[in-house]
C-alpha positions as YAML, in Angstrom:
chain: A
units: angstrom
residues:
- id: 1
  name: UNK
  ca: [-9.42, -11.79, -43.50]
- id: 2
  name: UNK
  ca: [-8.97, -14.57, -40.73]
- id: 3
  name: UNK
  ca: [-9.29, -17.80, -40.81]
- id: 4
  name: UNK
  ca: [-11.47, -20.29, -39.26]
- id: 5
  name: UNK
  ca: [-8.51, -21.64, -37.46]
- id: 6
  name: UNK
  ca: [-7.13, -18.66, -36.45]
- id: 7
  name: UNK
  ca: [-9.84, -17.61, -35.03]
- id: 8
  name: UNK
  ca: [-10.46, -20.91, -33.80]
- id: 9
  name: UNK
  ca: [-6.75, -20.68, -32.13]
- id: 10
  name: UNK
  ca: [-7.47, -16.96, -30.92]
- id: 11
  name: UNK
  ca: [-10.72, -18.39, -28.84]
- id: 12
  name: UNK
  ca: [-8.44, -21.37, -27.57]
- id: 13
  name: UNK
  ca: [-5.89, -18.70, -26.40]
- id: 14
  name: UNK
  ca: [-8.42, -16.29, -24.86]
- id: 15
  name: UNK
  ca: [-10.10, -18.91, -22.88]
- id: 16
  name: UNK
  ca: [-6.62, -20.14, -21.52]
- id: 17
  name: UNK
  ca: [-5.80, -16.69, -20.33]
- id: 18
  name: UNK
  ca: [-9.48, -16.45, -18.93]
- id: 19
  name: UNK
  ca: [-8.90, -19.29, -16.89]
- id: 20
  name: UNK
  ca: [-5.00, -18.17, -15.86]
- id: 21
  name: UNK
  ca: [-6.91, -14.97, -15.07]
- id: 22
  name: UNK
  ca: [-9.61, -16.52, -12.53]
- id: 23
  name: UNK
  ca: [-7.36, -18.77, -10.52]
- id: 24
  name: UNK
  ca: [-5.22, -15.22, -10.04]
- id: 25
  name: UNK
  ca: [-8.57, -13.18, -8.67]
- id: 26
  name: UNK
  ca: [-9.33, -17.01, -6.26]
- id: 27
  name: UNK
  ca: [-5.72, -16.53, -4.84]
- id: 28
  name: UNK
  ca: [-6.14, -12.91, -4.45]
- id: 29
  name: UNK
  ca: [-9.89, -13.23, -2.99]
- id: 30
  name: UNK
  ca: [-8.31, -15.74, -0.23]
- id: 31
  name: UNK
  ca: [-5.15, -13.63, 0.16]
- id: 32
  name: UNK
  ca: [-7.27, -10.63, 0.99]
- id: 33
  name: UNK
  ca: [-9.41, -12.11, 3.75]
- id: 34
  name: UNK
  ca: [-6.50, -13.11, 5.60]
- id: 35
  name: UNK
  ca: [-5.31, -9.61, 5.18]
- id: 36
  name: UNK
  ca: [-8.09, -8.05, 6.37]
- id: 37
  name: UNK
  ca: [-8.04, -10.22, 9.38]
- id: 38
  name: UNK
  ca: [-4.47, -9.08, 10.10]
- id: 39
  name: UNK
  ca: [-5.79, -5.54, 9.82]
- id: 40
  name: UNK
  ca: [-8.34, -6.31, 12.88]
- id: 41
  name: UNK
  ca: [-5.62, -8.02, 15.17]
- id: 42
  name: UNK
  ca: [-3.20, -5.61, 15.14]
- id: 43
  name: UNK
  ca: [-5.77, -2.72, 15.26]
- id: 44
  name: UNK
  ca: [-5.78, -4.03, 19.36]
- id: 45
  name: UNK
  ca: [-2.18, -3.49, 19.73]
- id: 46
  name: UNK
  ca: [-1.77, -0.68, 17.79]
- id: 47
  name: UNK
  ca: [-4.37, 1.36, 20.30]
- id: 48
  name: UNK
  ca: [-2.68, -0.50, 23.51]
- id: 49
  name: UNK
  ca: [0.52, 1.00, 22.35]
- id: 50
  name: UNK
  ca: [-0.99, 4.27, 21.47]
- id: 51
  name: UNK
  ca: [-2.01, 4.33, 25.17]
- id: 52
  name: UNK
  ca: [0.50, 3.90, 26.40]
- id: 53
  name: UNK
  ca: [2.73, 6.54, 24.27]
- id: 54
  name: UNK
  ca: [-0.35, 9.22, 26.02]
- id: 55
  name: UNK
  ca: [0.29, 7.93, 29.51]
- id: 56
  name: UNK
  ca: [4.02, 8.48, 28.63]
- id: 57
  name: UNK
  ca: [3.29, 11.78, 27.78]
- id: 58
  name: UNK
  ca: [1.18, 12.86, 30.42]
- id: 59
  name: UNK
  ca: [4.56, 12.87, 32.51]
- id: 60
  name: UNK
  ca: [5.87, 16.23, 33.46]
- id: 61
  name: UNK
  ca: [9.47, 15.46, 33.51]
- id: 62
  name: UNK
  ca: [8.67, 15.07, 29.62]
- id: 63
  name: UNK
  ca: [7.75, 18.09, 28.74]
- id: 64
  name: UNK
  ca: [9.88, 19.58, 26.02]
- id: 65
  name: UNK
  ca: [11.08, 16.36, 25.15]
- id: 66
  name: UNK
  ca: [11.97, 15.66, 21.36]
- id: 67
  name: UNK
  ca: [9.93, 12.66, 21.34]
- id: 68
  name: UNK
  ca: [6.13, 14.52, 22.22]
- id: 69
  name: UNK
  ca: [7.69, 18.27, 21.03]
- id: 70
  name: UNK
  ca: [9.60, 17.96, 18.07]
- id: 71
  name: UNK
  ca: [12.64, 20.24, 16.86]
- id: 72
  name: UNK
  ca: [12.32, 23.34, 16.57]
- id: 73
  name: UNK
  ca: [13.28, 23.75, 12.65]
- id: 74
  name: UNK
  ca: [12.58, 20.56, 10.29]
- id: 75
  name: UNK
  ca: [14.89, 20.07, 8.00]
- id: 76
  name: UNK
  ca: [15.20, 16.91, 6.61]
- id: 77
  name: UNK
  ca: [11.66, 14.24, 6.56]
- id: 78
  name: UNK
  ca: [12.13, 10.69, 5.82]
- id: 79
  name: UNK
  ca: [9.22, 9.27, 3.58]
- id: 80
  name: UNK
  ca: [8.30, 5.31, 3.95]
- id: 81
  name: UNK
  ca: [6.54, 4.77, 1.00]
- id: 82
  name: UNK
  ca: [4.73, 1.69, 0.93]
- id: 83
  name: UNK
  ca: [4.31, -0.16, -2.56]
- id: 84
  name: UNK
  ca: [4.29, -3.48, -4.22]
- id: 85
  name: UNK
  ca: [6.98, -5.62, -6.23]
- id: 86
  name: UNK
  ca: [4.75, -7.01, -9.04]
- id: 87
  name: UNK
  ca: [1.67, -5.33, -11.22]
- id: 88
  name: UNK
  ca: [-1.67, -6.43, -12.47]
- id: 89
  name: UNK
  ca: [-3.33, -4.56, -9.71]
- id: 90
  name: UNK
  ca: [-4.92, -1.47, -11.61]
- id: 91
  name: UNK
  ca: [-3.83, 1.89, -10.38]
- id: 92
  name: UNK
  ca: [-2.46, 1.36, -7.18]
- id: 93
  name: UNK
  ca: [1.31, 1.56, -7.58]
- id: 94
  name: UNK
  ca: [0.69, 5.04, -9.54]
- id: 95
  name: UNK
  ca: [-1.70, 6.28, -6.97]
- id: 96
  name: UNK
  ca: [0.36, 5.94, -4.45]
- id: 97
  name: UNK
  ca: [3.51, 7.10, -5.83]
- id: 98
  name: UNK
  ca: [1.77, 10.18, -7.18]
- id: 99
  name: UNK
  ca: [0.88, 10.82, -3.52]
- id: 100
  name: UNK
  ca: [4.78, 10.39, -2.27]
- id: 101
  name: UNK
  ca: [5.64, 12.46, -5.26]
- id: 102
  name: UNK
  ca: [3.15, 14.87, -4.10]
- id: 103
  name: UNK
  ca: [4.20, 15.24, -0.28]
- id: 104
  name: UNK
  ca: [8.13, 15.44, -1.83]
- id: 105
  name: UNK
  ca: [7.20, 18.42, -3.49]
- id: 106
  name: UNK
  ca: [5.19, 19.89, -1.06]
- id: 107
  name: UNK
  ca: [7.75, 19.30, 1.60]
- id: 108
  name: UNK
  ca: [10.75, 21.06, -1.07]
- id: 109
  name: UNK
  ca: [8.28, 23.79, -2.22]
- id: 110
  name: UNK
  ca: [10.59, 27.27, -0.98]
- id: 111
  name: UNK
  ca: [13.47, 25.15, 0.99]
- id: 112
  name: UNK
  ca: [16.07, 24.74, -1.32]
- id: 113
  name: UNK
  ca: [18.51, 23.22, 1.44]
- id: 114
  name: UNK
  ca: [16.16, 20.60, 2.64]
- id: 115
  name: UNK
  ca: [16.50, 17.07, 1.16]
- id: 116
  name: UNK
  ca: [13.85, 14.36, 1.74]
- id: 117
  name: UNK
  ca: [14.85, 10.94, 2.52]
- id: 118
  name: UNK
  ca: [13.01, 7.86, 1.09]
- id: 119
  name: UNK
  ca: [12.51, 4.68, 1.95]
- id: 120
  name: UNK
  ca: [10.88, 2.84, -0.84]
- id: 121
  name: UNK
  ca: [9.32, -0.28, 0.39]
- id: 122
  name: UNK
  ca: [7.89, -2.11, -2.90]
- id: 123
  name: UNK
  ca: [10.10, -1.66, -6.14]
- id: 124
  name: UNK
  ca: [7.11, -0.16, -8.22]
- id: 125
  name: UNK
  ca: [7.22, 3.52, -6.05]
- id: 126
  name: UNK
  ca: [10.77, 3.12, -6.03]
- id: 127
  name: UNK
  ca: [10.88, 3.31, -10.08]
- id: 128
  name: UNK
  ca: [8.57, 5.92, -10.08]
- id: 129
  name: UNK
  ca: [9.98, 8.38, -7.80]
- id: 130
  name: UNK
  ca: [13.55, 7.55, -9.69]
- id: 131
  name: UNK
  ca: [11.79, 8.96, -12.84]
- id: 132
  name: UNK
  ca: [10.44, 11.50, -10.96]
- id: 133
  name: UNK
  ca: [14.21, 13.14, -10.58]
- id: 134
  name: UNK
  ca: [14.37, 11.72, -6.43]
- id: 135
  name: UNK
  ca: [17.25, 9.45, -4.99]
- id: 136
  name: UNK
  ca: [15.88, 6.78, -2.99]
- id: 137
  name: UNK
  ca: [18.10, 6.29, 0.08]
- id: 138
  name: UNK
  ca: [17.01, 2.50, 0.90]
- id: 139
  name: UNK
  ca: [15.16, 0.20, -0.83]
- id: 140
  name: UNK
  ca: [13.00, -2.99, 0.46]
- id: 141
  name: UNK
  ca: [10.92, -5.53, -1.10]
- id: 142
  name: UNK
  ca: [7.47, -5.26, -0.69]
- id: 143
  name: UNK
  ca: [6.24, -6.94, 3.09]
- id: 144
  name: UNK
  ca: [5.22, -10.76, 2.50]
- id: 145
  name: UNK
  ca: [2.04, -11.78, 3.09]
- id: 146
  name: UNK
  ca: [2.78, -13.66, 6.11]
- id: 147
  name: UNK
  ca: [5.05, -12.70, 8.78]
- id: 148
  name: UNK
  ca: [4.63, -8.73, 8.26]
- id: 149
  name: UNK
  ca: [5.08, -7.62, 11.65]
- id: 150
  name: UNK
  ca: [8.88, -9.34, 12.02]
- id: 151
  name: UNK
  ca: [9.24, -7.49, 8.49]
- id: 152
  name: UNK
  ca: [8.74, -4.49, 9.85]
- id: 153
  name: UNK
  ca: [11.18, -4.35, 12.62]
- id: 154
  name: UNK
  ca: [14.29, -3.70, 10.07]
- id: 155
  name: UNK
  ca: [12.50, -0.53, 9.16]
- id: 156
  name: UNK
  ca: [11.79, 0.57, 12.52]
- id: 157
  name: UNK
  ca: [15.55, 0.07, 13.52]
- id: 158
  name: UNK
  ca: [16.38, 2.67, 10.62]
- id: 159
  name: UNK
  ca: [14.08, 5.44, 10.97]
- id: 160
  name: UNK
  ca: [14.37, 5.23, 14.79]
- id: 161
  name: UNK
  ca: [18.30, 5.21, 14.39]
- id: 162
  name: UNK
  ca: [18.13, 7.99, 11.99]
- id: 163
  name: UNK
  ca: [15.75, 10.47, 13.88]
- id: 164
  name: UNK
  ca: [17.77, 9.87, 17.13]
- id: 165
  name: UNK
  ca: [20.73, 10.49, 15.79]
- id: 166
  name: UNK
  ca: [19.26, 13.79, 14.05]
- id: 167
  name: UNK
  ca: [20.19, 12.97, 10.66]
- id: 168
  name: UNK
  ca: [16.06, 13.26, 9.96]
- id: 169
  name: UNK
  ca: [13.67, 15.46, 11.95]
- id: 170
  name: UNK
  ca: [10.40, 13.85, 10.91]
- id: 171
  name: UNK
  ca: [9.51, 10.68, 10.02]
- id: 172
  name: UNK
  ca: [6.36, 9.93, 7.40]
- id: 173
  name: UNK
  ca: [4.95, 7.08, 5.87]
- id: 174
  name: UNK
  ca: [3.06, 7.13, 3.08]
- id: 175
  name: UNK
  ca: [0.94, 4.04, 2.32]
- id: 176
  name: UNK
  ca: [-2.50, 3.33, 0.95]
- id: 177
  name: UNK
  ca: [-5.66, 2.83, 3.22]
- id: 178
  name: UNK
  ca: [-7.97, 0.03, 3.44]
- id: 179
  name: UNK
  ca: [-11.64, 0.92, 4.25]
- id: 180
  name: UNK
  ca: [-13.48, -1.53, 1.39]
- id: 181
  name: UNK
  ca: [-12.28, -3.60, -1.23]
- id: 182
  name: UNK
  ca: [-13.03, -1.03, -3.83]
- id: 183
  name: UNK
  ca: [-12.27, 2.25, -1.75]
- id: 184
  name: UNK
  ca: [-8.64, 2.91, -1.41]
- id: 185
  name: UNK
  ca: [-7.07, 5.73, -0.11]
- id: 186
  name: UNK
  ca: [-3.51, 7.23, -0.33]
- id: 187
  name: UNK
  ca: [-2.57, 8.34, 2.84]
- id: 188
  name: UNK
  ca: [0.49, 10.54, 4.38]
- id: 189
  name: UNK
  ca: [1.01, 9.91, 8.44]
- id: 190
  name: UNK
  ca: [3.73, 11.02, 10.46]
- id: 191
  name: UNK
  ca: [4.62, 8.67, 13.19]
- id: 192
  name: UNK
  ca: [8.04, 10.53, 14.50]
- id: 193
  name: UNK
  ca: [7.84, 13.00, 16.63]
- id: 194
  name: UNK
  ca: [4.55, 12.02, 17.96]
- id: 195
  name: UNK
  ca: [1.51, 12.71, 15.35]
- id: 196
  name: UNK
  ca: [-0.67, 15.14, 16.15]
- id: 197
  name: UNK
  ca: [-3.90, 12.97, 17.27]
- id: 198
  name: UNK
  ca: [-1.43, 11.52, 20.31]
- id: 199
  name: UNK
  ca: [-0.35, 14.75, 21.23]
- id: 200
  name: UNK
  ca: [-4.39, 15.75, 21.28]
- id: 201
  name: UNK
  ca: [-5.13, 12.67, 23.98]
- id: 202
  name: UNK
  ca: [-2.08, 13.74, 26.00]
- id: 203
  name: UNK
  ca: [-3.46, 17.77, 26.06]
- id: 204
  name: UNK
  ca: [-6.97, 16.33, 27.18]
- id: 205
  name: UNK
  ca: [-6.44, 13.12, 29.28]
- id: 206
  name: UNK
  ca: [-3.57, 15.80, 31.32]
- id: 207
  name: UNK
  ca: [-6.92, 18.48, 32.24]
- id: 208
  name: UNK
  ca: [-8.60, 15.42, 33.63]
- id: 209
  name: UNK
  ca: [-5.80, 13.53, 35.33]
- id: 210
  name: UNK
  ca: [-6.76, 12.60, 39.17]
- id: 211
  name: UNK
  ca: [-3.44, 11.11, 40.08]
- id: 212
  name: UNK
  ca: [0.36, 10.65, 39.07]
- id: 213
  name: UNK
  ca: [1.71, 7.88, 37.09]
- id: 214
  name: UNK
  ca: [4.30, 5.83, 38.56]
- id: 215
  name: UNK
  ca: [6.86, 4.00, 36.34]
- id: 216
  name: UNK
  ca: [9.09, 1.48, 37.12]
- id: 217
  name: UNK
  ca: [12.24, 1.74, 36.91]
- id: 218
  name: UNK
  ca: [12.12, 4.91, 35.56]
- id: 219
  name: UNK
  ca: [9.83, 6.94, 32.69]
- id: 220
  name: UNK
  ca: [13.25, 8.02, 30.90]
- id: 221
  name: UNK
  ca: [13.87, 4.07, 30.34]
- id: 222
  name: UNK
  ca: [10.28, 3.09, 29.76]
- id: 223
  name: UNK
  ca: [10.12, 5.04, 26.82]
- id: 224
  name: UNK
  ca: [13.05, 4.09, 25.30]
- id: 225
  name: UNK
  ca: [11.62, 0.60, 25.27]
- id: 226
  name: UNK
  ca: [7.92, 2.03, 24.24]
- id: 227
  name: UNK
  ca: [8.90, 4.02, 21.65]
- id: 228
  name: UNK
  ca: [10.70, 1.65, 19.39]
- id: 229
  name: UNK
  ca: [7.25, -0.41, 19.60]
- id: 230
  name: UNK
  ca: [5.26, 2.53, 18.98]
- id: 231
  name: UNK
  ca: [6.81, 3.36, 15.93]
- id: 232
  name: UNK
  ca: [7.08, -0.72, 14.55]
- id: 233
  name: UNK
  ca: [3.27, -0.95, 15.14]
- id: 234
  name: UNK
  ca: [2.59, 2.23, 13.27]
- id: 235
  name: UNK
  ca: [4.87, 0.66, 10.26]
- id: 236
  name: UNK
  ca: [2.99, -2.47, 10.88]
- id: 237
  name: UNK
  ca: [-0.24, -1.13, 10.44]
- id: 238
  name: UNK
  ca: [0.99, 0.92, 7.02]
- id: 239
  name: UNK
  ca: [2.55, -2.58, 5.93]
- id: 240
  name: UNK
  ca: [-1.07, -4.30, 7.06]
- id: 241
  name: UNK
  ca: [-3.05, -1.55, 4.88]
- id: 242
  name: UNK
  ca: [-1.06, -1.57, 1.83]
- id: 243
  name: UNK
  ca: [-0.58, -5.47, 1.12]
- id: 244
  name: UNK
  ca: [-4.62, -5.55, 1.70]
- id: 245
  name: UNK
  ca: [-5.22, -2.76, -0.49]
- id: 246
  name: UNK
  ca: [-2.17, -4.57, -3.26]
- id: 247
  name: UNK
  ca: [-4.54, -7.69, -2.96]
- id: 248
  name: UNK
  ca: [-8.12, -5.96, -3.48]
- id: 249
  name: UNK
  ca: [-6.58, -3.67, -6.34]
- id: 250
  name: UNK
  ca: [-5.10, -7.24, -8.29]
- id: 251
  name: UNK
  ca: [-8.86, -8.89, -7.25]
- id: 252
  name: UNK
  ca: [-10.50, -5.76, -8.60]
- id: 253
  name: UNK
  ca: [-8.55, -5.93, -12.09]
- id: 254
  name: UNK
  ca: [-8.83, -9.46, -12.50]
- id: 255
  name: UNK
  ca: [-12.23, -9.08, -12.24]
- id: 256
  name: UNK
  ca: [-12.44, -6.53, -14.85]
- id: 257
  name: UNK
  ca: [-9.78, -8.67, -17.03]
- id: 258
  name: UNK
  ca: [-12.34, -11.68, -16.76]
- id: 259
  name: UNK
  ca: [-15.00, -9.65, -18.02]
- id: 260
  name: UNK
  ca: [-13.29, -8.34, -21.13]
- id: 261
  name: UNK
  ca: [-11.81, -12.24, -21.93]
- id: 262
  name: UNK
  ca: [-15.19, -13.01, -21.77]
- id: 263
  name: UNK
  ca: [-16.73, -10.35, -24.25]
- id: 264
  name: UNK
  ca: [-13.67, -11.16, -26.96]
- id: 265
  name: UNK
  ca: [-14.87, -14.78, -26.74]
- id: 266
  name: UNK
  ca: [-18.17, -13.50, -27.53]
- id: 267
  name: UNK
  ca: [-16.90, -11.32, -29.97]
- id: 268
  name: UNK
  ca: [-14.57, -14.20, -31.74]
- id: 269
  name: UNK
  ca: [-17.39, -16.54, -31.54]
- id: 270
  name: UNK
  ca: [-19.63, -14.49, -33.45]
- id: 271
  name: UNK
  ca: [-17.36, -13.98, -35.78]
- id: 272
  name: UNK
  ca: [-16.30, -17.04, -36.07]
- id: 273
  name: UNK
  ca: [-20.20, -18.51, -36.43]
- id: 274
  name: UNK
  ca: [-20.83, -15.81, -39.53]
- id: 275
  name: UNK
  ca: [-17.52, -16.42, -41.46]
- id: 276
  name: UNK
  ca: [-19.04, -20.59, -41.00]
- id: 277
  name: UNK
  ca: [-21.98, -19.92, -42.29]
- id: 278
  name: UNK
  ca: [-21.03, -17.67, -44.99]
- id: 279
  name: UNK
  ca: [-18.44, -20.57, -46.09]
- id: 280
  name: UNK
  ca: [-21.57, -22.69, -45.70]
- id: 281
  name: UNK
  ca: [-24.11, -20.44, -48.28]
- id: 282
  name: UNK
  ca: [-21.30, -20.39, -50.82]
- id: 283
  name: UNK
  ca: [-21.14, -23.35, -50.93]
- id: 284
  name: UNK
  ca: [-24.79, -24.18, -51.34]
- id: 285
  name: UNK
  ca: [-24.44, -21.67, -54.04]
- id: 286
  name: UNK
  ca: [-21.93, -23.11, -55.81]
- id: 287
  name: UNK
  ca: [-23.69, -26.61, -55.83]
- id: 288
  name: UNK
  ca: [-26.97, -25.05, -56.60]
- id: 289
  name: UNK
  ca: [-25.48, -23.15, -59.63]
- id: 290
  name: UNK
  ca: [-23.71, -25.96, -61.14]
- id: 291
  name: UNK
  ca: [-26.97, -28.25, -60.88]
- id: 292
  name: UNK
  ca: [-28.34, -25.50, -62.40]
- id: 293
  name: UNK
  ca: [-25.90, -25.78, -65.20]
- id: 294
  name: UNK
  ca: [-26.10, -29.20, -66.11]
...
């Protein structure tokens, strides 16, 4: 049976890791507000851009073209799956890998010549989809908390190179959503060729156009220098959504965390108040009884 000291020492220890465990949910509380207010900038852009990629489309020299059409037969789809580098934030890493998992074997399910390419951004999806028997082409740390959007122009540069030159047909990302701090939802978007909802506005906004665009110099060039921005603002809003969703996962668990440290100090303390007081009867006991003897 314990101790008073030990469990004098276990309380001691508890309430240090209660206290390491609230200063983690205050920096995770202020990380997440600035997060969500990087969420609402680029939401702006992100629709200018979109926009524009419709008014692109709504060209007729582009008709056909790879960018708005697609090939014909997809064989190989590169995966960005967004994660994060450290833990303590409940189920997200697992949720989200299960999803990539998911769409990897939905994607191989009757193609046995087709081979996915990932792009693991955050080492926790990477180590799960190893396990999961999958080769992760390229690996990146998980986006900082400040400074995402010049983060995400490496990763543009790849899957842009790599669908040009053919050696991918599709490009996905797979990330978590951010609608509420306690609703999180794994999500699977393709962002190369266009997605579907662009292609939507371009069918719709071309029944109703009055007049013809004019682009200068050329459309052929102006979407070679919209595209690339398209595609970095639709990796900048994955990045945006997971490291928000990361931050309200970690403030979600430390919240639970605090509230278990506080029931085992309630637990310890109780126990530690009845072995006292049991120490203290015996004793009583004892004193009474040897009066009693003399």
């Amino acid at each position: 049976m314990p101790s008073l000291k030990h469990i004098r020492r276990r309380i001691t220890s508890v309430r240090g890791t209660k206290r390491i465990i609230k200063s983690m949910n205050l920096v995770a509380t202020t990380k997440l507000q600035r997060a969500r207010r990087r969420i609402d900038v680029c939401k702006d852009m992100f629709d200018s851009i979109r926009e524009i990629m419709v008014n692109c489309g709504l060209d007729e020299r582009l008709n056909g073209h790879e960018f708005f059409k697609g090939r014909e037969k997809v064989r190989n789809i590169a995966y960005v799956v967004f994660s994060a580098d450290r833990g303590l934030c409940g189920g997200y890493n697992a949720n989200i890998a299960k999803r990539a998992i998911a769409e990897l074997r939905k994607f191989e399910h009757g193609r046995a010549e087709v081979k996915p390419v990932i792009i693991a951004v955050g080492s926790k999806a990477a180590a799960h989809i190893r396990r999961a028997g999958y080769e992760v082409y390229k690996q990146y740390p998980a986006p900082p908390e400040a400074g995402v959007y010049g983060y995400s122009h490496e990763i543009c540069e790849l899957v842009f190179q790599m669908f040009l030159s053919g050696e991918v047909d599709e490009v996905h990302t797979v990330y978590t959503q951010f609608n509420s701090v306690i609703v999180h939802v794994p999500r699977e978007r393709r962002i190369l060729p266009l997605p579907e909802r662009v292609l939507d506005d371009i069918a719709n906004n071309r029944k109703n156009q009055s007049g013809k665009l004019v682009f200068d110099p050329n459309i052929v060039d102006f979407l070679k220098a919209a595209l690339p921005l398209f595609v970095e603002s639709r990796i900048n809003n994955a990045a945006n959504h997971a490291s928000a969703c990361e931050l309200a996962a970690r403030m979600t668990s430390m919240d639970a965390a605090d509230n278990n440290a506080q029931e085992v100090i309630g637990k310890l303390t109780l126990n530690y108040n009845r072995k006292r007081q049991g120490m203290i009867t015996q004793e009583i006991t004892e004193i009474v009884s040897g009066a009693n003897a003399v």
